[in-house]
Coordinates of C-alpha atoms in Angstrom, one line a residue:
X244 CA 10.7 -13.1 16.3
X245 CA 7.0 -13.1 15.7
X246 CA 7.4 -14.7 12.3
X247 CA 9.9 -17.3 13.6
X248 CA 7.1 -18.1 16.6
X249 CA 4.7 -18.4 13.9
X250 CA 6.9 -20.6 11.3
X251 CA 7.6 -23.1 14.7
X252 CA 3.8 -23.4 15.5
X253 CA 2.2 -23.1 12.5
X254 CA 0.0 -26.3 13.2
X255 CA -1.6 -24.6 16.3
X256 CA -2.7 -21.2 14.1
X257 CA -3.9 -23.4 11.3
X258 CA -6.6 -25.0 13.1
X259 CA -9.2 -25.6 10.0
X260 CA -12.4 -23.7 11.0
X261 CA -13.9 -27.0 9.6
X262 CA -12.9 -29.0 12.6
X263 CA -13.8 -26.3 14.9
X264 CA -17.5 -26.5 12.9
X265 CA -18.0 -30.1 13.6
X266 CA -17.1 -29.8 17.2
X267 CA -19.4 -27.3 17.9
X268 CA -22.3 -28.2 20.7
X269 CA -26.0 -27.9 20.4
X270 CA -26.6 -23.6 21.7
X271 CA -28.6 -25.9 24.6
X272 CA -25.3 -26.6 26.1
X273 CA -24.1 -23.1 26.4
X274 CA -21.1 -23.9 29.1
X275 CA -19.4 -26.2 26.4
X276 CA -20.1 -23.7 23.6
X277 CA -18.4 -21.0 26.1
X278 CA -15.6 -22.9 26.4
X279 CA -15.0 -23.8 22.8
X280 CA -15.9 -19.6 22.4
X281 CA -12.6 -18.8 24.0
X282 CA -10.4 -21.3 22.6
X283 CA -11.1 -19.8 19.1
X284 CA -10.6 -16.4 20.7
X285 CA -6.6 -17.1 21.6
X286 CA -6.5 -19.1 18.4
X287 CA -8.0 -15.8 15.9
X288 CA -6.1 -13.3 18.3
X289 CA -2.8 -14.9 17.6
X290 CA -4.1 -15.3 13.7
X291 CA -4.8 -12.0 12.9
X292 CA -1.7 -10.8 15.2
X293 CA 0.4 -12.6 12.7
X294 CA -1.4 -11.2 9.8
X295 CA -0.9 -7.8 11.0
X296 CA 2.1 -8.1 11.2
X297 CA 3.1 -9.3 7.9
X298 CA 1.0 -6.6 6.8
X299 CA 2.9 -3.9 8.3
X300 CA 5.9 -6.0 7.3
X301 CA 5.2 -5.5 3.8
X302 CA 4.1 -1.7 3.9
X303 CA 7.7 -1.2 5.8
X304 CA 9.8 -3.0 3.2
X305 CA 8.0 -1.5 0.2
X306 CA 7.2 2.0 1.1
X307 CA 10.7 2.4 2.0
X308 CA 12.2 -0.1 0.3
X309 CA 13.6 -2.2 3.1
X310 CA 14.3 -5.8 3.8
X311 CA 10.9 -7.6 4.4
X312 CA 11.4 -9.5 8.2
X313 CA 9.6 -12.7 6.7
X314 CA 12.2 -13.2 4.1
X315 CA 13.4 -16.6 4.9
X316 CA 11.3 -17.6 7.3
X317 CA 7.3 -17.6 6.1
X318 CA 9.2 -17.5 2.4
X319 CA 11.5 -20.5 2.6
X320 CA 8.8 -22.8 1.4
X321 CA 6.2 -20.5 0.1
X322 CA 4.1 -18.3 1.5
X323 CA 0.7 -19.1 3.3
X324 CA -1.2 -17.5 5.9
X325 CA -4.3 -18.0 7.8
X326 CA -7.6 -16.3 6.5
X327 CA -8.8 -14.6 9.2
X328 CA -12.7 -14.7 9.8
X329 CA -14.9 -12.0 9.1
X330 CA -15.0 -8.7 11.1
X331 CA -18.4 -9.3 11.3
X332 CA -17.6 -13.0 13.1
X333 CA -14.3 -11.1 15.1
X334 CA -16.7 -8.7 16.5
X335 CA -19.2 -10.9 18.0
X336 CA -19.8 -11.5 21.7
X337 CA -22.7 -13.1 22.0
X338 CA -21.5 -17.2 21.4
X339 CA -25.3 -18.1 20.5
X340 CA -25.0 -15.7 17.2
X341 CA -21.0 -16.3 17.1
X342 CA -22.1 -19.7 16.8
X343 CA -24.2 -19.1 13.4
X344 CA -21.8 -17.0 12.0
X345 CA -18.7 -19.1 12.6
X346 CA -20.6 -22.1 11.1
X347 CA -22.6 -20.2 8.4
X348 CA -18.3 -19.4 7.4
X349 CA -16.0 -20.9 4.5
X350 CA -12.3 -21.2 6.3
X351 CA -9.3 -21.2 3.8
X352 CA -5.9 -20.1 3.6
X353 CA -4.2 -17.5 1.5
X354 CA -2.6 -20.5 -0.7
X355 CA -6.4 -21.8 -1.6
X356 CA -8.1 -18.3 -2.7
X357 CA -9.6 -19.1 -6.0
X358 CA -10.3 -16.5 -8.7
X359 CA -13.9 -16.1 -7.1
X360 CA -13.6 -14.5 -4.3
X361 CA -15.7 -13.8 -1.2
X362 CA -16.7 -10.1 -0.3
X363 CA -13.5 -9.0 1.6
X364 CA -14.2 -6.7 4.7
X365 CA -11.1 -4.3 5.2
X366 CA -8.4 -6.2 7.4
X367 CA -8.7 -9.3 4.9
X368 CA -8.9 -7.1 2.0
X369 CA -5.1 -5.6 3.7
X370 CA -3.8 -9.2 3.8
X371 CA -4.9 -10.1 0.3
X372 CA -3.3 -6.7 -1.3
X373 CA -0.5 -7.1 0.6
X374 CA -0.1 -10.9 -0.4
X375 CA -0.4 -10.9 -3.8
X376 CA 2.2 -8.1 -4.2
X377 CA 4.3 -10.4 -2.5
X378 CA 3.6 -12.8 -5.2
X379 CA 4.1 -10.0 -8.4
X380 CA 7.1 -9.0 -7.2
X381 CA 8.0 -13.2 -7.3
X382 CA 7.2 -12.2 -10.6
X383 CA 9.2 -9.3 -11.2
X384 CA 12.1 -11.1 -9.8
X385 CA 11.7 -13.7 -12.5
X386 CA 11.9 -11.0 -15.0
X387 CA 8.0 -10.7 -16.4
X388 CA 8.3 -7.3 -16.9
X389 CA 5.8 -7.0 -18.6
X390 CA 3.7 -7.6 -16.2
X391 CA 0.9 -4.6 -14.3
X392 CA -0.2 -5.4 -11.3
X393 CA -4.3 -5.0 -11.2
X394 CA -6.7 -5.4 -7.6
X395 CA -8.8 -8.2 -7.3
X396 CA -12.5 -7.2 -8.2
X397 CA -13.7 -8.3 -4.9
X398 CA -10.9 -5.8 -2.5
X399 CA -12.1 -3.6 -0.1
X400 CA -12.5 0.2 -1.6
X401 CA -10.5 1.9 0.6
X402 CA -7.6 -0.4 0.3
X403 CA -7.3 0.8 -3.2
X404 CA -4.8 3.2 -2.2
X405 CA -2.5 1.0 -0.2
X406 CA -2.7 -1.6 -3.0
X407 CA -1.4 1.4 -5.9
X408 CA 0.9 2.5 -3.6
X409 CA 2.8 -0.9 -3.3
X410 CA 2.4 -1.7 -6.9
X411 CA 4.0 1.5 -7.6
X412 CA 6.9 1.2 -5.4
X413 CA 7.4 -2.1 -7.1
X414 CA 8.5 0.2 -10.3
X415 CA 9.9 2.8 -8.5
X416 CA 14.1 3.5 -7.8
X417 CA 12.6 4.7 -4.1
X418 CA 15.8 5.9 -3.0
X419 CA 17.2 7.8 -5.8
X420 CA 13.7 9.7 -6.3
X421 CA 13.7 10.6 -2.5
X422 CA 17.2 11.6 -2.1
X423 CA 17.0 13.1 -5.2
X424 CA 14.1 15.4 -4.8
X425 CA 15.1 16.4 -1.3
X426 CA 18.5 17.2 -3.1
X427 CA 20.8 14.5 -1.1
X428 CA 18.6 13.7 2.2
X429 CA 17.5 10.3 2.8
X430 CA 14.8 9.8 5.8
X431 CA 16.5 12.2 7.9
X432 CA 19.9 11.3 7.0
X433 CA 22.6 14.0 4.8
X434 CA 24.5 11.4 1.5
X435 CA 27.6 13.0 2.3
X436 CA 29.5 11.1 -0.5
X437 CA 29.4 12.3 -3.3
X438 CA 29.4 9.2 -6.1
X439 CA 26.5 8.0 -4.1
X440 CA 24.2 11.1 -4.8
X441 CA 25.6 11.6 -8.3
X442 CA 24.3 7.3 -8.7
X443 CA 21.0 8.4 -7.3
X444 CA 20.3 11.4 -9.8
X445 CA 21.6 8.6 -12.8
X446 CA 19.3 6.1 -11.8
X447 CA 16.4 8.4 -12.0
X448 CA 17.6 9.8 -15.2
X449 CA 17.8 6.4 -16.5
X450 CA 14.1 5.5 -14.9
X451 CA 12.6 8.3 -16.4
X452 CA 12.6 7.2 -20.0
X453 CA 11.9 3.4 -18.4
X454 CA 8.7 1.6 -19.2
X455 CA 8.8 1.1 -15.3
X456 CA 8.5 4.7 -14.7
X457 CA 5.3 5.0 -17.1
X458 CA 3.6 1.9 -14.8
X459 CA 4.4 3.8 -11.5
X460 CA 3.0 6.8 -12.8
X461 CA 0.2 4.7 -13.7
X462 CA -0.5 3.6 -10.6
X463 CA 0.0 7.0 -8.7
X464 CA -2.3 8.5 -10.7
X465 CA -4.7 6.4 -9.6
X466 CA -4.2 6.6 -6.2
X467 CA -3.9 9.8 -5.9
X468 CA -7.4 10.3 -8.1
X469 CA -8.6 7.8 -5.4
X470 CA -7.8 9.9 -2.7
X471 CA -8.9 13.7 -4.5
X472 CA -12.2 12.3 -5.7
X473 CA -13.1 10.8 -2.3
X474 CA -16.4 12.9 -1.4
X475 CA -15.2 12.6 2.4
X476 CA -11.4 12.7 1.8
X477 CA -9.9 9.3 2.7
X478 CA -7.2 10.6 4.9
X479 CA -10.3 11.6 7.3
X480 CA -11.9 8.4 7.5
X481 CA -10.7 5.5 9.7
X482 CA -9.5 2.8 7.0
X483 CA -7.3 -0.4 7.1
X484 CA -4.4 1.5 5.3
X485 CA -3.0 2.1 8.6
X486 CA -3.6 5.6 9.3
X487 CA -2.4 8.7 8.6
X488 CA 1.3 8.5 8.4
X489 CA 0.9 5.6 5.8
X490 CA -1.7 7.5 3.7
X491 CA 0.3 11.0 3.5
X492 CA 3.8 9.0 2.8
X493 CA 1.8 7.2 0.4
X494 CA 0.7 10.8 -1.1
X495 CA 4.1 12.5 -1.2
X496 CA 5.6 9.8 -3.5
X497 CA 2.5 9.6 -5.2
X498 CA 3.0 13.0 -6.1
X499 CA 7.1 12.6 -6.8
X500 CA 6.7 9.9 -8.8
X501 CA 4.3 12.4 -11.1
X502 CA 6.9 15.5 -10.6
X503 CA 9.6 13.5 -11.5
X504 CA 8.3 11.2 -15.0
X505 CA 7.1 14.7 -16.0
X506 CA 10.2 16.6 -14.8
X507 CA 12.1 16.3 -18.2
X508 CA 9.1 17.2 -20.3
X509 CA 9.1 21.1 -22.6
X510 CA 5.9 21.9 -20.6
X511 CA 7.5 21.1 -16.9
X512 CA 9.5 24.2 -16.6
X513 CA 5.9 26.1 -16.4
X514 CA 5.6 28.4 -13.0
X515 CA 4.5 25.8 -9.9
X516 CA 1.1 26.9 -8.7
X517 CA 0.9 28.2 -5.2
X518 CA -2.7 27.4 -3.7
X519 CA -4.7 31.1 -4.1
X520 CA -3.7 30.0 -8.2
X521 CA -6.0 27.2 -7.9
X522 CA -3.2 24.5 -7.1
X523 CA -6.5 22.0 -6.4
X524 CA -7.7 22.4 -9.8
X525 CA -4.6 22.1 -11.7
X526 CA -4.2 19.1 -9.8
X527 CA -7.7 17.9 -10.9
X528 CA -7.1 18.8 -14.2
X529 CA -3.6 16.5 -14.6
X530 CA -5.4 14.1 -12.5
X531 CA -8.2 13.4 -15.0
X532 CA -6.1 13.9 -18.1
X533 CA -4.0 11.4 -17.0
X534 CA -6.6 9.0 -16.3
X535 CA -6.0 6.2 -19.2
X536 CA -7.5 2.2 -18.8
X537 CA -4.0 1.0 -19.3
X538 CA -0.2 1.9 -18.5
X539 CA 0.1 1.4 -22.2
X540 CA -1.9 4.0 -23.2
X541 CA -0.3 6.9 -20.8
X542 CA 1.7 7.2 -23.5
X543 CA -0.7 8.6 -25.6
X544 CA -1.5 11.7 -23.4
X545 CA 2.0 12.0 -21.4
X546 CA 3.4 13.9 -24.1
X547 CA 1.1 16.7 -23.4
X548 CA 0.4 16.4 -19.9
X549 CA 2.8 14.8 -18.3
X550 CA 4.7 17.9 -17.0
X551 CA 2.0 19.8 -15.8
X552 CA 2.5 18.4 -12.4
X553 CA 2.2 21.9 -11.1
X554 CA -0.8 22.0 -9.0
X555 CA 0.1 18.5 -7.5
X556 CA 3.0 19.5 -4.9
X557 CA 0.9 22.0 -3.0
X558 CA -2.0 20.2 -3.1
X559 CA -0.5 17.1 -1.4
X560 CA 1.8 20.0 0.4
X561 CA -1.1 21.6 1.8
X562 CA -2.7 17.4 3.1
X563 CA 0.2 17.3 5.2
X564 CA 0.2 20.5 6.9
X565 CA -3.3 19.6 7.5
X566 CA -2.5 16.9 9.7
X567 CA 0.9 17.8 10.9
X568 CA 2.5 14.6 12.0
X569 CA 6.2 15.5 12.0
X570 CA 9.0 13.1 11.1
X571 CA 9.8 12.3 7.7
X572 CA 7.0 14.2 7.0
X573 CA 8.4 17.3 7.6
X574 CA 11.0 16.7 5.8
X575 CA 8.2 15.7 3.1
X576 CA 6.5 19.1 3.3
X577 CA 9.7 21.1 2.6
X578 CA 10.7 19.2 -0.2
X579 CA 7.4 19.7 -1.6
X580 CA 7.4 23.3 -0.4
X581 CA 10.7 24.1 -2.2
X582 CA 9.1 22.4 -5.5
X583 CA 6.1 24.4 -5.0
X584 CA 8.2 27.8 -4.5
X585 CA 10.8 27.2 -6.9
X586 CA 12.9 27.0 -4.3
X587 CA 14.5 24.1 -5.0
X588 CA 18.3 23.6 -6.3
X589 CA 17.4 21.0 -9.2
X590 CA 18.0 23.1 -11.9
X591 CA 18.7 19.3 -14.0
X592 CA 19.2 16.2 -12.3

């Protein structure tokens, strides 16, 4: 409904921050600069509530794989959004320096971002990540497969992590790698037939030897490196990635996607490393072997280290008993727990 309310008025949000600049008054008229103050107020609140939302939107359909709620409506004749002004401009109450900011501010849309962009403060640098995967997978779609999705120079550090963990779902058979690590369970829910889970196990068979499963790999190396290297852990710090339920979801595929490219390797049948067997340095060590320029290159080292994955379930494991959220996380933690104790039924999959 929000999107729908937004496609309808879309004249009304897009109110250039150009005309708004030439209307301003003098600061010696403060009463008239007041009132133009809180017109821009209802007009940025609704903004950024629409880009919020798309934002969200787009974790949703990717991080689970669902159908994205702007599909055919924001979609049906491309794309675009309103650039939402600086937190730095958002956070000001005083209209005599709002008024130097707002004027001192270039206004575009998402549709004119050039190559060169402007520093990106951490709820513009969401929309951008978020947007341009909407635009690779435009790209995947059209079958460019050869395509990696890199950041922007200019996106906000800790948004890193959302940004690998969308690119990676993007080469990811989601489904079939949940359902079949959790040995039939799907968010919560039993896959009571059969020829279903037998499909899921085949499909992640077939993505194993895929060039798709080297760039998701790729790209959940990275963000798990991002995350282990932090010096104040970024699933402790308040960050535009949406919190913690996003970052540790983000985490536990992260850390299936590894287990399961280097599940069919000779040296992935080694004994899983509980956490007194230094779990957190085996994980290092994978981490920074496994840290190549290119998703081209993996292939150069995954032959020795892809399956030695072994310090990397407990380690994330041990992140999410930290926090204890509940929910599909709990689920998360057993599967990871049964991995971890070889536990776990998957003799082959």
């Amino acid at each position: 409904m929000l999107f729908a309310s937004f496609a309808a008025d879309q004249e009304f949000l897009q109110v250039q921050q150009a005309s708004l600049q030439q209307t301003l008054p003098p600061p010696e008229v403060p009463s008239q600069l007041e009132v133009i103050y809180r017109r821009w107020i209802e007009h940025e609140t609704r903004r950024r509530i629409v880009v919020a939302m798309f934002v969200l939107d787009t974790l949703h359909s990717h991080l689970f794989q669902r159908q994205p709620c702007y599909r055919g409506i924001l979609a049906k004749d491309g794309l675009d959004l309103p650039f939402p002004t600086s937190a730095a401009t958002w956070d000001c109450h005083n209209i005599f320096a709002w008024r130097n900011l707002i004027t001192s501010e270039e206004a575009f849309s998402l549709s004119e971002l050039g190559p060169n962009l402007p520093f990106l403060d951490a709820f513009q640098s969401s929309l951008l990540a978020c947007y341009q995967i909407y635009g690779f997978r435009l790209s995947i779609n059209r079958k460019q497969h050869d395509l990696i999705y890199h950041p922007p120079k200019s996106l906000f550090q800790h948004t890193l992590c959302t940004h690998h963990a969308l690119a990676l779902s993007t080469h990811t058979p989601l489904h079939a790698l949940l359902s079949t690590a959790s040995e039939s369970w799907l968010f919560g829910t039993k896959i009571t037939d059969k020829a279903k889970w037998e499909e899921s196990k085949a499909t992640l068979r077939e993505w194993i030897s895929s060039d798709n499963a080297i760039k998701a790999t790729w790209h959940a190396t990275r963000l798990l490196r991002l995350s282990f290297q932090s010096q104040n852990d970024l699933l402790q710090q308040e960050t535009d990635s949406g919190g913690y339920l996003h970052d540790l979801w983000c985490l536990y595929v992260a850390a299936l996607v590894c287990w399961a490219f280097g599940y069919g390797s000779t040296n992935a049948k080694a004994k899983p490393a509980l956490m007194n067997d230094n779990a957190e340095g085996l994980a290092a060590e994978y981490l920074n072997a496994m840290a190549v320029p290119e998703w081209k290159d993996l292939g150069n080292v995954a032959g020795i280290w892809a399956g030695y994955t072994r310090g990397l379930p407990e380690w994330v494991r041990t992140k999410i008993g930290e926090v204890g959220m509940g929910g599909l996380l709990n689920g998360a933690e057993d599967v990871l727990f049964r991995l971890v104790e070889g536990e776990s039924h998957l003799v082959e999959f």
